[in-house]
Coordinates of C-alpha atoms and ligand atoms in Angstrom, one line a residue:
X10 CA 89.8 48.3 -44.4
X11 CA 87.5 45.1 -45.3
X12 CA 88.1 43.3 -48.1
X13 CA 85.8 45.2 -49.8
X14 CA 86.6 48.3 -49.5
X15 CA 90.0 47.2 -51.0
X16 CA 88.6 45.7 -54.1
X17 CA 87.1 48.9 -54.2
X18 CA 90.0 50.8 -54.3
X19 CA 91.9 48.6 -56.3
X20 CA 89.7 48.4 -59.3
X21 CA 89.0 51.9 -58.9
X22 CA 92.9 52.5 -59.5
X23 CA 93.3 50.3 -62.4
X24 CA 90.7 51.7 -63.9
X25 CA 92.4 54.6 -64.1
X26 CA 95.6 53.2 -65.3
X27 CA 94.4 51.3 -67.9
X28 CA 93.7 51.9 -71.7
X29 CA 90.3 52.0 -72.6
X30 CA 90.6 48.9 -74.7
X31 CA 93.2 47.4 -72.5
X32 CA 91.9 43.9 -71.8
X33 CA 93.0 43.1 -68.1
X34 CA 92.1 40.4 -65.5
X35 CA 92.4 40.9 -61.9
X36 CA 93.7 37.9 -60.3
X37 CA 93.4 37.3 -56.4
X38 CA 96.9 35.9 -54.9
X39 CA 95.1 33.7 -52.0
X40 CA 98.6 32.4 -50.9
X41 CA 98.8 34.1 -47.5
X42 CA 94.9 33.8 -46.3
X43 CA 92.2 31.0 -45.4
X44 CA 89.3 29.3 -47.6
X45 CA 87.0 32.1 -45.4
X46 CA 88.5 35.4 -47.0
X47 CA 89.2 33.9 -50.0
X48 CA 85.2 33.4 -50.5
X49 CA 85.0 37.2 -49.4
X50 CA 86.9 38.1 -52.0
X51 CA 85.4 36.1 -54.3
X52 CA 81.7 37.4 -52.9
X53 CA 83.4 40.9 -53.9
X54 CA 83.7 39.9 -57.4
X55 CA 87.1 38.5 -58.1
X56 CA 86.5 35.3 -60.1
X57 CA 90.6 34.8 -60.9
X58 CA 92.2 32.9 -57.7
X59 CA 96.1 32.5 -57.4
X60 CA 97.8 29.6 -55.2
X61 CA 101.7 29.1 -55.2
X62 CA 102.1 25.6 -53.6
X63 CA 99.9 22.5 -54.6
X64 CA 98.8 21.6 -51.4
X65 CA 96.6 25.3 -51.0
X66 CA 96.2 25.4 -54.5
X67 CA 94.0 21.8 -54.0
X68 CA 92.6 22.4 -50.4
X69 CA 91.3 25.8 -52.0
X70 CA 90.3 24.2 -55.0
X71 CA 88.2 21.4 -53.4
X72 CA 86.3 23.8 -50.7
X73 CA 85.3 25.8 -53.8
X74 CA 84.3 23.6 -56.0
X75 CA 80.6 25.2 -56.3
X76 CA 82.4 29.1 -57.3
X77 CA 82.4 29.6 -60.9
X78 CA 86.3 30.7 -60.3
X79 CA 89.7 30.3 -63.0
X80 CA 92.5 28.8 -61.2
X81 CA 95.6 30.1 -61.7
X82 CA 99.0 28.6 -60.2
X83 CA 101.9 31.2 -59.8
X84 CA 104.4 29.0 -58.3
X85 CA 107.6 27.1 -58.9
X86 CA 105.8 24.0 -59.7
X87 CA 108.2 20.7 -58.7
X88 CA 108.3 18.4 -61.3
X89 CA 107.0 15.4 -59.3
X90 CA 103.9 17.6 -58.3
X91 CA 103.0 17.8 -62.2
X92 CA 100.4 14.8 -61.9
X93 CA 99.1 16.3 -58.9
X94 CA 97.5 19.7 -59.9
X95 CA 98.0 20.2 -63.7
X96 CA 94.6 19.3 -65.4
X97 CA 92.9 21.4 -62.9
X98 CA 95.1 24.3 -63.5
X99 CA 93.2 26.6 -66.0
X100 CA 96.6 29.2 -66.8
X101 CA 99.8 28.2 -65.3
X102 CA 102.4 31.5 -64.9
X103 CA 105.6 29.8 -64.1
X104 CA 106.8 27.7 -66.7
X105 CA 110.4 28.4 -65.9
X106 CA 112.3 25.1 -67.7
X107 CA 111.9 22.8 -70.1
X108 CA 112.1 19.4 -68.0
X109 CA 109.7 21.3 -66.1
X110 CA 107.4 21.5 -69.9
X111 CA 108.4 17.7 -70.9
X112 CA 106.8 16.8 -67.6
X113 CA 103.4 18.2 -68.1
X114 CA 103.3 17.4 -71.9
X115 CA 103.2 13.5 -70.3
X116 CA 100.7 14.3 -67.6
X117 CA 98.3 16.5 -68.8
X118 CA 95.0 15.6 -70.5
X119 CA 94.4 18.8 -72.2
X120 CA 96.3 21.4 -73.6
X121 CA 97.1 23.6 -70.6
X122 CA 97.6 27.8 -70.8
X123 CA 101.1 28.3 -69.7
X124 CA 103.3 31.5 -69.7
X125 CA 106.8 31.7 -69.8
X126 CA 108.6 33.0 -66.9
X127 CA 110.9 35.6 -68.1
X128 CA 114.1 36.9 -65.6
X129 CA 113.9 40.4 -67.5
X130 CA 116.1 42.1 -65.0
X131 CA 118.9 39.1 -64.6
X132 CA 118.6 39.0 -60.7
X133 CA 120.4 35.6 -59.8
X134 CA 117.8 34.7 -57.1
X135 CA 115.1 34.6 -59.5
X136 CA 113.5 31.4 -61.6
X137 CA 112.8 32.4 -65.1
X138 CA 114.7 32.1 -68.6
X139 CA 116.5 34.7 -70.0
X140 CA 115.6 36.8 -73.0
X141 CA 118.1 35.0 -75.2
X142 CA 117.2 31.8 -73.7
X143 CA 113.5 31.9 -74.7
X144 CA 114.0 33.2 -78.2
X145 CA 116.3 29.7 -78.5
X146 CA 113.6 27.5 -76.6
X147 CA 110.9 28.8 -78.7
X148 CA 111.0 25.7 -81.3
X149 CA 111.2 23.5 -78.9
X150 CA 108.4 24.7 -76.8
X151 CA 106.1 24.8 -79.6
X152 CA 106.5 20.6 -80.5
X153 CA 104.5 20.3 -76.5
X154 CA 100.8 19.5 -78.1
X155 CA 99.8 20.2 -74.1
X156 CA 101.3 23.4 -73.9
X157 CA 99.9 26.2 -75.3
X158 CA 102.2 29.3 -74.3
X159 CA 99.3 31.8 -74.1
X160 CA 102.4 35.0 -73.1
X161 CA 105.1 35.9 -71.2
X162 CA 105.4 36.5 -67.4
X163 CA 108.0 38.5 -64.9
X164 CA 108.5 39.2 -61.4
X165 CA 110.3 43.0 -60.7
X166 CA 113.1 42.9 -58.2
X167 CA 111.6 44.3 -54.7
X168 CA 113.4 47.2 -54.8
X169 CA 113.0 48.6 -57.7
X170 CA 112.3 52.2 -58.5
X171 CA 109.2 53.2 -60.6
X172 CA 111.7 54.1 -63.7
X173 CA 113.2 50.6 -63.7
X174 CA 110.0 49.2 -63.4
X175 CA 108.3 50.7 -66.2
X176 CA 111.6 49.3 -68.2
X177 CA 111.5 45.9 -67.2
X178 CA 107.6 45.8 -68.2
X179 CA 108.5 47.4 -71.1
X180 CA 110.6 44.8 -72.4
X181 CA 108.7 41.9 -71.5
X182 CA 105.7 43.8 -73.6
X183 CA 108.7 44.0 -76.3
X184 CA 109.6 40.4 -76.5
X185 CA 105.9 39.2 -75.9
X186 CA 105.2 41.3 -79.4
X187 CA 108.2 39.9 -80.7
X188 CA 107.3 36.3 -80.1
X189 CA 103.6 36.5 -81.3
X190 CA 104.4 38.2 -84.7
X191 CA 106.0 35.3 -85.6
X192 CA 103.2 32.9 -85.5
X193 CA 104.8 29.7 -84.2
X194 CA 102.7 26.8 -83.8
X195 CA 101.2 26.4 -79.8
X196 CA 102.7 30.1 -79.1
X197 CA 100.3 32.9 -79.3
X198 CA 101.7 34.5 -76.8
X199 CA 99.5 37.5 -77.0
X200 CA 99.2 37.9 -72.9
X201 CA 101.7 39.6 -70.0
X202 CA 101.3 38.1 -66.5
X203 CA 103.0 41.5 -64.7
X204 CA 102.3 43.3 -61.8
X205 CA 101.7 42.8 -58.2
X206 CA 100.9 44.7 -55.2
X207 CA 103.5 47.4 -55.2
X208 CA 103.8 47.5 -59.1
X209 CA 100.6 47.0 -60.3
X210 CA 99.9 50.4 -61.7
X211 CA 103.4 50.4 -63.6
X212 CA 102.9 47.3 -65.2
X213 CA 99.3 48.5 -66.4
X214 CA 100.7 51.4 -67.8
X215 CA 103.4 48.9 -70.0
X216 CA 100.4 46.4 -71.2
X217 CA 99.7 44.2 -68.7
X218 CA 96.9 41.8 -68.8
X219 CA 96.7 39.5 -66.1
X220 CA 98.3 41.4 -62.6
X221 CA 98.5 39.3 -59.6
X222 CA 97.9 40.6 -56.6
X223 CA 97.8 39.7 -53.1
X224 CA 99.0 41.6 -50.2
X225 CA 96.9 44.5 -50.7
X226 CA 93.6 42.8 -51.2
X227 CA 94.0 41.3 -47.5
X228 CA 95.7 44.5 -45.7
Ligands
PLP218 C1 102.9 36.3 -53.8 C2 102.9 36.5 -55.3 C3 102.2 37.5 -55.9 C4 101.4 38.6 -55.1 O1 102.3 39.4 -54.3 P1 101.7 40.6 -53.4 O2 102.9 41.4 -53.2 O3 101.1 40.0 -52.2 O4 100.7 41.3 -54.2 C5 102.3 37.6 -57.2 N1 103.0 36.8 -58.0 C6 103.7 35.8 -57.4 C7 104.5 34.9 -58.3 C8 103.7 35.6 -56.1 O5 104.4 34.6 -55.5

């Protein structure tokens, strides 16, 4: 199929899977193709762009400068690669430490949209804080004047089945309500960053509001 057709088809299934007032954008994970399909995607409508290493992320970024496009880095992000992307970084999904937050509270310039990355399912190979962890941090993250933690993103294990999925959404939704009841200075957190390729749909279903998907745009 062209890339195209599966825009088509993939807006055509999240319509279907989302609540009418279910706010939701559909971000393009660019990691694995070239500046060319990326601007076919974008030509198909996709303004949201995803890059997970800072070298792509700026390449892509400098080719299309003329797109009216919102950058969005989904990557571990090394701490001496901060200075090198963050201002330019309009919502950053992998906040996963707090040296990691220290670090662009010194470099950036404006307050920048982060989420949380959130290990819901406690997999060992995965970055992210724990549940326990974050409700602890959640002072400390809100002193960052350069933060603003606009919600709360996961990654579900590969193999998951569709039940465990739609738990593991479901308690990120759970924790992300949690956190923005309380009000806490810098922390709306009123967003979920959930859902990819193969679990898009399920994470709909729980609330999601920013899915992230790659694979299946290029296929
Ligand atoms: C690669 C990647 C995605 C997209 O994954 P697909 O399976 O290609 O849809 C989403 N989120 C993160 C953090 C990624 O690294």
């Amino acid at each position: 199929m062209t890339i195209h057709e599966n825009v088509k088809e993939i807006l055509h299934n999240i319509t279907k899977a989302k609540s009418a007032s279910q706010k939701l954008s559909v971000i393009a994970v660019t990691k694995s193709v070239d500046t060319k399909q990326t601007k076919e995607i974008i030509d198909a409508g996709i303004c949201h762009i995803a890059e997970n290493r800072v070298d792509s992320f700026l390449k892509k970024y400098h080719e299309l400068e003329e797109e009216r496009l919102t950058w969005h880095f989904i990557g571990n992000l090394q701490r001496r690669k901060v200075k090198e992307i963050i201002d330019l970084v309009d919502y950053f999904h992998a906040l996963d430490s707090l040296k990691l937050a220290e670090e662009i509270e010194k470099r950036a310039t404006h307050p920048i949209k982060c989420f949380i990355e959130i290990n819901v399912s406690g997999e060992a190979s995965k970055q992210g804080f724990s549940i326990e962890e974050v409700r602890e941090l959640l002072p400390q993250f809100s002193k960052f004047e350069k933060i603003r933690i606009v919600g709360l993103m996961t990654m579900a294990p590969i193999d998951a089945e569709p039940e465990q999925l739609h738990k593991i959404f479901k308690t990120l939704k759970q924790l992300q309500e949690e956190i923005a009841k309380k009000n806490i200075t810098n922390i709306p957190c009123t967003e979920l960053s959930m859902g990819m390729s193969r679990d898009y749909i399920e994470a709909i279903q729980e609330g999601s509001t920013f899915v992230r998907i790659g694979r299946n745009f290029f296929k």
